[in-house]
Amino acid sequence: MTALLCALSLVVLTQAPVVSVSFDLRALPEQDYRRWDGVELERKVALRLIQEGFAVVSPRSPAQLRLRASRTPEGLWLEAAGPEQRVEQGVRVGRGSIAELHLEVAQKLSEMTRAVRPEPEPPPPPPPPEIVLQPPVEVAAAPVRPDLDLSLGLGTLWQGPGVAPHLLLSVRRGLGAFGLEAEAGLGGRREAALTVYEAQGGAFFSYRLPVAERLQLEPGVGAGLVLHAFRLEDAWVSDRTGTQLSPAGWARMKVRWRFTERLAAELRVALGLLRPVTHVREGETLWSRGGARLETGAHLSWGP
């Protein structure tokens, strides 16, 4: 079908002085070409350009305007090059269906082609009026939309003489590679004489660094509060329960592996600094935690 459209546009090219355009997808990896249905994308782009009055030719043939699509970590990078100027735009992938992606790419390429289209030569002007040339129109790149990721996981608190299970929930709002994140966690440990719970909440600033097509590293720093609550099992003690609130700070690293466009698995390691806590009864230390604790865990993340 794409070859037929190109042939029809060549017939029009021989009959009228129209501008020739080529669309090249050869820079895409074969896996992405099949996943995004590159054949159908070429057909829709060619049909849209013919409707706009351009003559679509093969990427191997000479053309006045050249369109090209390549892969980026966020999706597709579109380029339109003409004899005098060049326009580029990005397209994020994974927010909708393949049909919606094809429509968005065709629309943007149509706008970019019009922007780099060479101005037709004006006829010889009769004197004395002067020819006024319009300035070229540049198409601004589409703004990056913020992303919202939800993550839930289970891990371990390494503190004091033992370890405790740790449940963590986080929400991340990203703009490009940077992001702001809110975390809430709960850990607890029960012993014969004392039961301890620690709830935490913090805000993080992070950066996602692509390492491979599906692998990302995400370092981050954060600050917040840790609520320490305890209960003594001794029934003869008057004050069996109590709480303590402490400011805290974290240095964190995540390793993310994307299974699909939305689902990812994460490994989290964080070092937290907070106020030390010690519980003593009649000179005997029941439970103790220093000013630092290590947090590890595995998480599942859902988002664009």
Tab-separated table of C-alpha atoms in Angstrom:
chain	number	residue	atom	x	y	z
A	1	MET	CA	0.000	0.000	0.000
A	2	THR	CA	2.860	2.412	0.808
A	3	ALA	CA	4.492	1.663	-2.561
A	4	LEU	CA	1.179	2.365	-4.336
A	5	LEU	CA	0.818	5.717	-2.558
A	6	CYS	CA	4.366	6.645	-3.510
A	7	ALA	CA	3.689	5.739	-7.153
A	8	LEU	CA	0.537	7.876	-7.243
A	9	SER	CA	2.388	10.814	-5.732
A	10	LEU	CA	5.130	10.458	-8.376
A	11	VAL	CA	2.456	10.733	-11.082
A	12	VAL	CA	1.294	13.967	-9.471
A	13	LEU	CA	4.927	15.100	-9.284
A	14	THR	CA	5.315	14.763	-13.068
A	15	GLN	CA	2.148	16.811	-13.671
A	16	ALA	CA	2.550	19.688	-11.212
A	17	PRO	CA	5.500	21.484	-9.519
A	18	VAL	CA	4.955	19.991	-6.050
A	19	VAL	CA	7.529	19.347	-3.296
A	20	SER	CA	8.892	15.799	-2.883
A	21	VAL	CA	9.096	14.256	0.616
A	22	SER	CA	10.614	11.002	1.918
A	23	PHE	CA	9.874	9.299	5.272
A	24	ASP	CA	12.624	7.066	6.727
A	25	LEU	CA	12.083	4.534	9.575
A	26	ARG	CA	15.311	2.599	8.984
A	27	ALA	CA	16.910	4.038	12.149
A	28	LEU	CA	14.380	2.189	14.348
A	29	PRO	CA	15.437	-1.167	15.848
A	30	GLU	CA	13.632	-4.096	14.225
A	31	GLN	CA	11.862	-4.926	17.524
A	32	ASP	CA	10.398	-1.398	17.836
A	33	TYR	CA	9.475	-1.372	14.107
A	34	ARG	CA	7.343	-4.492	14.570
A	35	ARG	CA	5.921	-3.462	17.962
A	36	TRP	CA	4.716	-0.077	16.673
A	37	ASP	CA	3.557	-1.501	13.283
A	38	GLY	CA	5.978	0.476	11.135
A	39	VAL	CA	4.305	-0.579	7.874
A	40	GLU	CA	0.975	0.927	8.917
A	41	LEU	CA	2.740	4.033	10.262
A	42	GLU	CA	4.469	4.598	6.909
A	43	ARG	CA	1.144	4.205	5.087
A	44	LYS	CA	-0.660	6.738	7.301
A	45	VAL	CA	2.157	9.290	7.109
A	46	ALA	CA	2.347	8.945	3.316
A	47	LEU	CA	-1.432	9.336	2.957
A	48	ARG	CA	-1.443	12.437	5.178
A	49	LEU	CA	1.398	14.075	3.232
A	50	ILE	CA	-0.286	13.361	-0.128
A	51	GLN	CA	-3.482	14.983	1.206
A	52	GLU	CA	-1.373	18.029	2.125
A	53	GLY	CA	-0.181	18.288	-1.490
A	54	PHE	CA	3.288	16.733	-1.203
A	55	ALA	CA	4.784	14.033	-3.431
A	56	VAL	CA	5.932	11.082	-1.281
A	57	VAL	CA	8.963	9.170	-2.564
A	58	SER	CA	11.067	6.271	-1.275
A	59	PRO	CA	13.754	7.038	1.373
A	60	ARG	CA	16.348	5.800	-1.148
A	61	SER	CA	15.247	8.366	-3.779
A	62	PRO	CA	16.275	12.040	-3.927
A	63	ALA	CA	13.784	14.297	-2.136
A	64	GLN	CA	13.540	18.015	-1.369
A	65	LEU	CA	12.360	17.341	2.200
A	66	ARG	CA	13.456	14.389	4.340
A	67	LEU	CA	11.572	13.057	7.368
A	68	ARG	CA	13.199	10.637	9.803
A	69	ALA	CA	12.166	8.842	13.018
A	70	SER	CA	14.593	7.386	15.573
A	71	ARG	CA	14.397	5.809	19.041
A	72	THR	CA	14.867	7.634	22.374
A	73	PRO	CA	14.435	6.353	25.980
A	74	GLU	CA	11.090	8.177	26.162
A	75	GLY	CA	9.745	7.168	22.730
A	76	LEU	CA	10.292	8.567	19.216
A	77	TRP	CA	12.371	11.502	17.956
A	78	LEU	CA	11.074	13.104	14.746
A	79	GLU	CA	13.239	15.159	12.398
A	80	ALA	CA	12.279	17.174	9.317
A	81	ALA	CA	15.090	18.588	7.173
A	82	GLY	CA	14.648	20.975	4.277
A	83	PRO	CA	17.052	22.902	2.073
A	84	GLU	CA	17.287	25.829	4.526
A	85	GLN	CA	16.147	24.683	7.985
A	86	ARG	CA	15.554	21.723	10.268
A	87	VAL	CA	12.796	21.011	12.831
A	88	GLU	CA	12.802	18.334	15.585
A	89	GLN	CA	10.143	17.086	18.017
A	90	GLY	CA	9.773	14.286	20.560
A	91	VAL	CA	6.849	11.873	20.931
A	92	ARG	CA	6.306	9.953	24.176
A	93	VAL	CA	5.305	6.311	23.674
A	94	GLY	CA	3.104	4.154	25.894
A	95	ARG	CA	0.302	6.603	26.807
A	96	GLY	CA	-2.284	5.208	24.388
A	97	SER	CA	-2.998	2.739	21.605
A	98	ILE	CA	-0.931	2.160	18.459
A	99	ALA	CA	-3.609	3.937	16.392
A	100	GLU	CA	-3.335	7.034	18.620
A	101	LEU	CA	0.464	6.934	18.284
A	102	HIS	CA	0.201	6.756	14.468
A	103	LEU	CA	-2.240	9.695	14.425
A	104	GLU	CA	0.013	11.840	16.633
A	105	VAL	CA	3.135	11.061	14.557
A	106	ALA	CA	1.341	11.772	11.259
A	107	GLN	CA	-0.042	15.078	12.601
A	108	LYS	CA	3.337	16.283	13.880
A	109	LEU	CA	5.192	15.267	10.711
A	110	SER	CA	2.612	17.124	8.632
A	111	GLU	CA	3.158	20.308	10.677
A	112	MET	CA	6.944	19.923	10.553
A	113	THR	CA	6.904	19.342	6.779
A	114	ARG	CA	4.939	22.527	6.230
A	115	ALA	CA	7.406	24.385	8.464
A	116	VAL	CA	10.501	23.365	6.448
A	117	ARG	CA	8.828	23.504	3.023
A	118	PRO	CA	10.823	25.797	0.688
A	119	GLU	CA	9.149	29.026	-0.254
A	120	PRO	CA	8.058	29.064	-3.953
A	121	GLU	CA	9.906	31.453	-6.190
A	122	PRO	CA	7.747	34.549	-6.735
A	123	PRO	CA	7.037	35.737	-10.291
A	124	PRO	CA	8.902	38.818	-11.531
A	125	PRO	CA	7.219	41.707	-9.745
A	126	PRO	CA	5.940	44.625	-11.753
A	127	PRO	CA	7.638	47.857	-10.715
A	128	PRO	CA	7.427	49.676	-8.439
A	129	PRO	CA	5.935	47.362	-5.680
A	130	GLU	CA	8.506	45.443	-3.611
A	131	ILE	CA	8.300	41.762	-2.709
A	132	VAL	CA	7.825	41.116	0.990
A	133	LEU	CA	9.090	37.678	2.063
A	134	GLN	CA	7.351	36.087	5.025
A	135	PRO	CA	9.655	34.814	7.792
A	136	PRO	CA	9.880	31.015	8.138
A	137	VAL	CA	7.509	29.403	10.624
A	138	GLU	CA	9.064	27.231	13.317
A	139	VAL	CA	7.067	24.535	15.095
A	140	ALA	CA	7.714	24.538	18.843
A	141	ALA	CA	8.425	21.191	20.501
A	142	ALA	CA	5.527	19.711	22.459
A	143	PRO	CA	5.873	20.251	26.242
A	144	VAL	CA	6.861	17.238	28.337
A	145	ARG	CA	3.912	15.974	30.329
A	146	PRO	CA	4.455	14.996	33.970
A	147	ASP	CA	4.372	11.274	34.824
A	148	LEU	CA	2.800	9.716	37.938
A	149	ASP	CA	4.189	6.392	39.245
A	150	LEU	CA	2.761	4.294	42.107
A	151	SER	CA	5.087	1.826	43.867
A	152	LEU	CA	4.397	-0.774	46.577
A	153	GLY	CA	6.948	-3.113	48.123
A	154	LEU	CA	8.139	-5.178	51.066
A	155	GLY	CA	11.603	-5.168	52.549
A	156	THR	CA	13.720	-5.255	55.682
A	157	LEU	CA	14.901	-2.733	58.295
A	158	TRP	CA	18.452	-3.494	59.441
A	159	GLN	CA	18.757	-1.791	62.826
A	160	GLY	CA	19.928	-2.605	66.323
A	161	PRO	CA	20.719	-6.243	67.099
A	162	GLY	CA	18.174	-7.656	64.605
A	163	VAL	CA	16.019	-7.020	61.569
A	164	ALA	CA	12.359	-6.119	61.092
A	165	PRO	CA	9.928	-6.374	58.128
A	166	HIS	CA	9.269	-3.112	56.310
A	167	LEU	CA	6.231	-2.173	54.147
A	168	LEU	CA	6.700	0.855	51.874
A	169	LEU	CA	4.355	2.834	49.593
A	170	SER	CA	5.550	5.650	47.309
A	171	VAL	CA	4.106	8.028	44.719
A	172	ARG	CA	6.444	9.748	42.232
A	173	ARG	CA	5.605	12.697	39.985
A	174	GLY	CA	8.189	13.088	37.272
A	175	LEU	CA	8.983	15.724	34.682
A	176	GLY	CA	11.415	14.192	32.232
A	177	ALA	CA	14.239	12.418	34.079
A	178	PHE	CA	13.757	14.342	37.361
A	179	GLY	CA	11.016	13.675	39.872
A	180	LEU	CA	9.529	14.469	43.294
A	181	GLU	CA	8.419	11.513	45.394
A	182	ALA	CA	6.464	10.924	48.610
A	183	GLU	CA	7.162	7.769	50.648
A	184	ALA	CA	5.292	6.220	53.584
A	185	GLY	CA	6.534	3.132	55.395
A	186	LEU	CA	5.796	0.933	58.389
A	187	GLY	CA	8.097	-1.499	60.211
A	188	GLY	CA	7.758	-3.466	63.412
A	189	ARG	CA	9.466	-5.942	65.674
A	190	ARG	CA	8.088	-7.961	68.562
A	191	GLU	CA	10.144	-9.427	71.391
A	192	ALA	CA	9.338	-11.078	74.698
A	193	ALA	CA	9.511	-7.886	76.751
A	194	LEU	CA	8.863	-5.166	74.157
A	195	THR	CA	6.999	-4.530	70.910
A	196	VAL	CA	8.237	-1.711	68.659
A	197	TYR	CA	6.628	-0.058	65.605
A	198	GLU	CA	8.181	2.644	63.452
A	199	ALA	CA	6.201	4.630	60.858
A	200	GLN	CA	8.002	6.945	58.455
A	201	GLY	CA	7.097	9.583	55.921
A	202	GLY	CA	9.389	11.545	53.647
A	203	ALA	CA	9.755	13.600	50.481
A	204	PHE	CA	12.457	12.701	47.942
A	205	PHE	CA	14.132	14.319	44.960
A	206	SER	CA	15.367	11.746	42.413
A	207	TYR	CA	16.852	11.379	38.932
A	208	ARG	CA	16.315	8.439	36.536
A	209	LEU	CA	19.397	7.512	34.547
A	210	PRO	CA	18.856	5.121	31.581
A	211	VAL	CA	21.481	2.345	31.484
A	212	ALA	CA	19.885	0.079	28.855
A	213	GLU	CA	16.577	-0.042	26.959
A	214	ARG	CA	14.735	-1.446	30.007
A	215	LEU	CA	17.212	-0.822	32.861
A	216	GLN	CA	17.362	2.426	34.865
A	217	LEU	CA	19.239	3.690	37.930
A	218	GLU	CA	17.467	6.172	40.206
A	219	PRO	CA	19.567	7.917	42.902
A	220	GLY	CA	17.723	10.201	45.300
A	221	VAL	CA	17.854	12.110	48.579
A	222	GLY	CA	15.008	12.855	50.981
A	223	ALA	CA	13.961	14.203	54.360
A	224	GLY	CA	11.008	13.513	56.637
A	225	LEU	CA	9.915	12.164	60.027
A	226	VAL	CA	9.980	8.797	61.822
A	227	LEU	CA	7.394	7.998	64.517
A	228	HIS	CA	8.694	5.450	67.044
A	229	ALA	CA	5.988	3.709	69.138
A	230	PHE	CA	6.575	1.016	71.767
A	231	ARG	CA	4.631	-1.185	74.170
A	232	LEU	CA	6.056	-3.009	77.180
A	233	GLU	CA	4.700	-6.498	77.816
A	234	ASP	CA	5.175	-6.155	81.610
A	235	ALA	CA	1.730	-5.613	83.153
A	236	TRP	CA	3.175	-4.107	86.359
A	237	VAL	CA	4.695	-1.102	84.597
A	238	SER	CA	2.618	2.086	84.824
A	239	ASP	CA	3.702	3.595	81.478
A	240	ARG	CA	3.527	0.599	79.159
A	241	THR	CA	3.271	2.570	75.917
A	242	GLY	CA	4.898	5.642	74.454
A	243	THR	CA	5.906	7.426	71.244
A	244	GLN	CA	8.817	9.484	70.010
A	245	LEU	CA	8.997	11.651	66.862
A	246	SER	CA	12.357	12.157	65.176
A	247	PRO	CA	13.470	14.078	62.068
A	248	ALA	CA	15.209	11.884	59.510
A	249	GLY	CA	17.139	12.036	56.255
A	250	TRP	CA	17.803	9.382	53.603
A	251	ALA	CA	20.259	8.677	50.796
A	252	ARG	CA	18.644	6.189	48.412
A	253	MET	CA	19.355	4.171	45.291
A	254	LYS	CA	16.850	2.252	43.134
A	255	VAL	CA	17.481	-0.180	40.278
A	256	ARG	CA	14.452	-0.388	37.922
A	257	TRP	CA	13.692	-3.029	35.278
A	258	ARG	CA	10.714	-2.346	32.999
A	259	PHE	CA	8.716	-5.431	32.017
A	260	THR	CA	6.212	-3.438	29.929
A	261	GLU	CA	5.558	0.205	29.097
A	262	ARG	CA	3.840	0.624	32.509
A	263	LEU	CA	4.974	-2.188	34.835
A	264	ALA	CA	8.452	-2.202	36.428
A	265	ALA	CA	10.275	-4.060	39.210
A	266	GLU	CA	12.515	-2.112	41.609
A	267	LEU	CA	15.262	-2.967	44.094
A	268	ARG	CA	15.627	-0.274	46.792
A	269	VAL	CA	18.540	0.399	49.161
A	270	ALA	CA	18.462	3.417	51.516
A	271	LEU	CA	20.568	4.649	54.413
A	272	GLY	CA	18.557	6.615	56.982
A	273	LEU	CA	19.903	8.974	59.648
A	274	LEU	CA	17.677	9.715	62.665
A	275	ARG	CA	17.671	10.119	66.444
A	276	PRO	CA	18.957	7.082	68.419
A	277	VAL	CA	16.485	5.236	70.685
A	278	THR	CA	17.175	2.943	73.665
A	279	HIS	CA	14.683	1.207	76.000
A	280	VAL	CA	16.052	0.266	79.445
A	281	ARG	CA	14.302	-1.482	82.328
A	282	GLU	CA	16.009	-1.772	85.717
A	283	GLY	CA	19.418	-1.366	84.136
A	284	GLU	CA	18.727	-3.938	81.406
A	285	THR	CA	18.639	-2.834	77.755
A	286	LEU	CA	15.477	-4.210	76.151
A	287	TRP	CA	15.863	-2.645	72.686
A	288	SER	CA	18.285	-0.222	71.090
A	289	ARG	CA	18.756	1.523	67.748
A	290	GLY	CA	21.603	3.810	66.773
A	291	GLY	CA	21.466	6.958	64.667
A	292	ALA	CA	21.618	5.076	61.343
A	293	ARG	CA	19.596	2.263	59.827
A	294	LEU	CA	19.708	0.402	56.522
A	295	GLU	CA	16.543	-0.183	54.475
A	296	THR	CA	16.329	-2.754	51.670
A	297	GLY	CA	13.341	-3.957	49.671
A	298	ALA	CA	11.776	-5.129	46.421
A	299	HIS	CA	8.918	-3.169	44.820
A	300	LEU	CA	6.476	-3.189	41.926
A	301	SER	CA	5.893	0.134	40.142
A	302	TRP	CA	2.987	1.102	37.886
A	303	GLY	CA	3.012	4.201	35.732
A	304	PRO	CA	3.629	5.608	32.242
